[in-house]
PDB file of C-alpha atoms in Angstrom:
ATOM      1  CA  MET A   1     -38.556  18.597 -12.942  1.00  0.00           C
ATOM      2  CA  ASP A   2     -34.800  19.144 -12.801  1.00  0.00           C
ATOM      3  CA  GLU A   3     -32.880  20.333 -15.844  1.00  0.00           C
ATOM      4  CA  GLN A   4     -31.444  17.431 -17.848  1.00  0.00           C
ATOM      5  CA  SER A   5     -27.677  16.958 -17.784  1.00  0.00           C
ATOM      6  CA  TRP A   6     -25.321  14.320 -19.145  1.00  0.00           C
ATOM      7  CA  TYR A   7     -23.860  11.793 -16.697  1.00  0.00           C
ATOM      8  CA  GLY A   8     -21.263   9.056 -16.940  1.00  0.00           C
ATOM      9  CA  VAL A   9     -22.072   6.163 -14.612  1.00  0.00           C
ATOM     10  CA  ARG A  10     -19.565   3.457 -13.759  1.00  0.00           C
ATOM     11  CA  CYS A  11     -21.000   0.085 -12.713  1.00  0.00           C
ATOM     12  CA  VAL A  12     -18.994  -2.972 -11.657  1.00  0.00           C
ATOM     13  CA  PHE A  13     -19.883  -6.508 -12.787  1.00  0.00           C
ATOM     14  CA  ARG A  14     -18.587  -9.980 -11.968  1.00  0.00           C
ATOM     15  CA  HIS A  15     -18.256 -12.490 -14.809  1.00  0.00           C
ATOM     16  CA  ARG A  16     -18.225 -15.709 -12.801  1.00  0.00           C
ATOM     17  CA  GLU A  17     -17.221 -18.124 -15.578  1.00  0.00           C
ATOM     18  CA  LEU A  18     -14.393 -15.891 -16.801  1.00  0.00           C
ATOM     19  CA  GLY A  19     -13.245 -15.077 -13.256  1.00  0.00           C
ATOM     20  CA  VAL A  20     -13.056 -11.332 -13.992  1.00  0.00           C
ATOM     21  CA  TYR A  21     -14.629  -8.099 -12.847  1.00  0.00           C
ATOM     22  CA  GLU A  22     -15.724  -5.545 -15.413  1.00  0.00           C
ATOM     23  CA  GLU A  23     -16.107  -1.805 -14.966  1.00  0.00           C
ATOM     24  CA  ARG A  24     -18.474  -0.254 -17.512  1.00  0.00           C
ATOM     25  CA  VAL A  25     -19.093   3.472 -17.959  1.00  0.00           C
ATOM     26  CA  THR A  26     -22.388   4.302 -19.657  1.00  0.00           C
ATOM     27  CA  LEU A  27     -23.739   7.741 -20.626  1.00  0.00           C
ATOM     28  CA  TRP A  28     -27.166   9.041 -19.607  1.00  0.00           C
ATOM     29  CA  THR A  29     -29.243  12.195 -19.679  1.00  0.00           C
ATOM     30  CA  ALA A  30     -31.063  12.657 -16.406  1.00  0.00           C
ATOM     31  CA  GLY A  31     -32.406  15.290 -14.040  1.00  0.00           C
ATOM     32  CA  SER A  32     -30.150  14.269 -11.152  1.00  0.00           C
ATOM     33  CA  LEU A  33     -27.260  12.056 -10.114  1.00  0.00           C
ATOM     34  CA  ASP A  34     -29.668   9.597  -8.489  1.00  0.00           C
ATOM     35  CA  ASP A  35     -31.806   9.428 -11.634  1.00  0.00           C
ATOM     36  CA  ALA A  36     -28.717   8.707 -13.761  1.00  0.00           C
ATOM     37  CA  ILE A  37     -27.642   5.925 -11.404  1.00  0.00           C
ATOM     38  CA  GLY A  38     -31.186   4.507 -11.545  1.00  0.00           C
ATOM     39  CA  CYS A  39     -31.014   4.423 -15.363  1.00  0.00           C
ATOM     40  CA  ALA A  40     -27.595   2.757 -15.291  1.00  0.00           C
ATOM     41  CA  GLU A  41     -28.693   0.175 -12.729  1.00  0.00           C
ATOM     42  CA  ALA A  42     -31.753  -0.703 -14.820  1.00  0.00           C
ATOM     43  CA  GLU A  43     -29.462  -1.172 -17.832  1.00  0.00           C
ATOM     44  CA  ALA A  44     -27.101  -3.222 -15.637  1.00  0.00           C
ATOM     45  CA  GLY A  45     -29.961  -5.666 -15.014  1.00  0.00           C
ATOM     46  CA  GLU A  46     -30.581  -5.954 -18.754  1.00  0.00           C
ATOM     47  CA  TYR A  47     -26.853  -6.430 -19.398  1.00  0.00           C
ATOM     48  CA  CYS A  48     -26.660  -9.280 -16.874  1.00  0.00           C
ATOM     49  CA  ALA A  49     -29.826 -10.898 -18.233  1.00  0.00           C
ATOM     50  CA  ALA A  50     -28.295 -10.942 -21.728  1.00  0.00           C
ATOM     51  CA  LEU A  51     -25.124 -12.656 -20.502  1.00  0.00           C
ATOM     52  CA  GLU A  52     -24.691 -15.935 -18.698  1.00  0.00           C
ATOM     53  CA  ASP A  53     -22.908 -16.057 -15.351  1.00  0.00           C
ATOM     54  CA  THR A  54     -22.694 -12.273 -14.949  1.00  0.00           C
ATOM     55  CA  ASP A  55     -23.748 -10.399 -11.829  1.00  0.00           C
ATOM     56  CA  TYR A  56     -24.058  -6.702 -11.111  1.00  0.00           C
ATOM     57  CA  THR A  57     -22.157  -6.071  -7.870  1.00  0.00           C
ATOM     58  CA  GLY A  58     -24.435  -3.215  -6.811  1.00  0.00           C
ATOM     59  CA  PHE A  59     -21.593  -0.691  -7.088  1.00  0.00           C
ATOM     60  CA  ALA A  60     -22.335   2.413  -9.139  1.00  0.00           C
ATOM     61  CA  GLU A  61     -20.860   5.886  -9.090  1.00  0.00           C
ATOM     62  CA  ALA A  62     -21.755   8.793 -11.324  1.00  0.00           C
ATOM     63  CA  PHE A  63     -20.120  11.902 -12.709  1.00  0.00           C
ATOM     64  CA  ARG A  64     -22.102  14.917 -13.976  1.00  0.00           C
ATOM     65  CA  MET A  65     -20.604  16.152 -17.201  1.00  0.00           C
ATOM     66  CA  ASP A  66     -20.305  19.771 -18.248  1.00  0.00           C
ATOM     67  CA  GLY A  67     -21.907  20.105 -21.648  1.00  0.00           C
ATOM     68  CA  VAL A  68     -22.688  17.497 -24.272  1.00  0.00           C
ATOM     69  CA  PRO A  69     -20.539  14.424 -25.090  1.00  0.00           C
ATOM     70  CA  GLY A  70     -18.201  14.913 -28.013  1.00  0.00           C
ATOM     71  CA  VAL A  71     -14.590  14.451 -29.029  1.00  0.00           C
ATOM     72  CA  GLY A  72     -12.299  14.917 -26.058  1.00  0.00           C
ATOM     73  CA  VAL A  73     -15.094  15.539 -23.542  1.00  0.00           C
ATOM     74  CA  GLU A  74     -14.492  14.104 -20.080  1.00  0.00           C
ATOM     75  CA  VAL A  75     -17.136  11.437 -19.402  1.00  0.00           C
ATOM     76  CA  PHE A  76     -15.978  10.238 -15.990  1.00  0.00           C
ATOM     77  CA  SER A  77     -13.644  11.369 -13.234  1.00  0.00           C
ATOM     78  CA  LEU A  78     -12.759   9.917  -9.844  1.00  0.00           C
ATOM     79  CA  MET A  79     -10.420  11.453  -7.260  1.00  0.00           C
ATOM     80  CA  ARG A  80      -8.899   9.424  -4.451  1.00  0.00           C
ATOM     81  CA  GLU A  81      -6.590  10.636  -1.682  1.00  0.00           C
ATOM     82  CA  SER A  82      -3.478   8.508  -1.356  1.00  0.00           C
ATOM     83  CA  GLU A  83       0.015   8.695   0.089  1.00  0.00           C
ATOM     84  CA  LEU A  84       1.273   6.174  -2.496  1.00  0.00           C
ATOM     85  CA  SER A  85       3.867   7.151  -5.102  1.00  0.00           C
ATOM     86  CA  PRO A  86       2.491   7.427  -8.656  1.00  0.00           C
ATOM     87  CA  ASP A  87       3.943   4.031  -9.676  1.00  0.00           C
ATOM     88  CA  SER A  88       2.610   2.323  -6.528  1.00  0.00           C
ATOM     89  CA  TYR A  89      -0.805   3.947  -6.915  1.00  0.00           C
ATOM     90  CA  VAL A  90      -1.186   2.874 -10.549  1.00  0.00           C
ATOM     91  CA  GLY A  91       0.082  -0.616  -9.703  1.00  0.00           C
ATOM     92  CA  LYS A  92      -2.346  -1.034  -6.818  1.00  0.00           C
ATOM     93  CA  PHE A  93      -5.508   0.352  -8.418  1.00  0.00           C
ATOM     94  CA  HIS A  94      -5.145   0.287 -12.206  1.00  0.00           C
ATOM     95  CA  ALA A  95      -2.283  -1.673 -13.711  1.00  0.00           C
ATOM     96  CA  THR A  96      -2.037  -4.744 -11.516  1.00  0.00           C
ATOM     97  CA  GLY A  97      -1.015  -6.973 -14.441  1.00  0.00           C
ATOM     98  CA  ARG A  98      -4.330  -8.822 -14.331  1.00  0.00           C
ATOM     99  CA  GLU A  99      -6.276  -6.523 -16.650  1.00  0.00           C
ATOM    100  CA  ARG A 100      -7.760  -7.673 -19.944  1.00  0.00           C
ATOM    101  CA  THR A 101      -7.243  -4.866 -22.407  1.00  0.00           C
ATOM    102  CA  GLY A 102      -8.192  -6.474 -25.693  1.00  0.00           C
TER     103      GLY A 102
END
């Protein structure tokens, strides 16, 4: 069996009635990246079953953490190559003006 590590797994959901997509990052201990994604996808099924009109899109990506979660510990990281300026990049991928932040 592989040594257990902490992983942050981001899954994407569609809330049909609300007309929004949700990105959730959950934390898991697992022996591998694939095992962590399997745990998160199982939880994604439970999450959708508990909510009406919510679907798991099938998109999951994981990040192996160094150490144990605590204050200030990085739980997820994603790098993307882009020629966009910082303002254009943030506007295209993160701050489109359609986010719900409350």
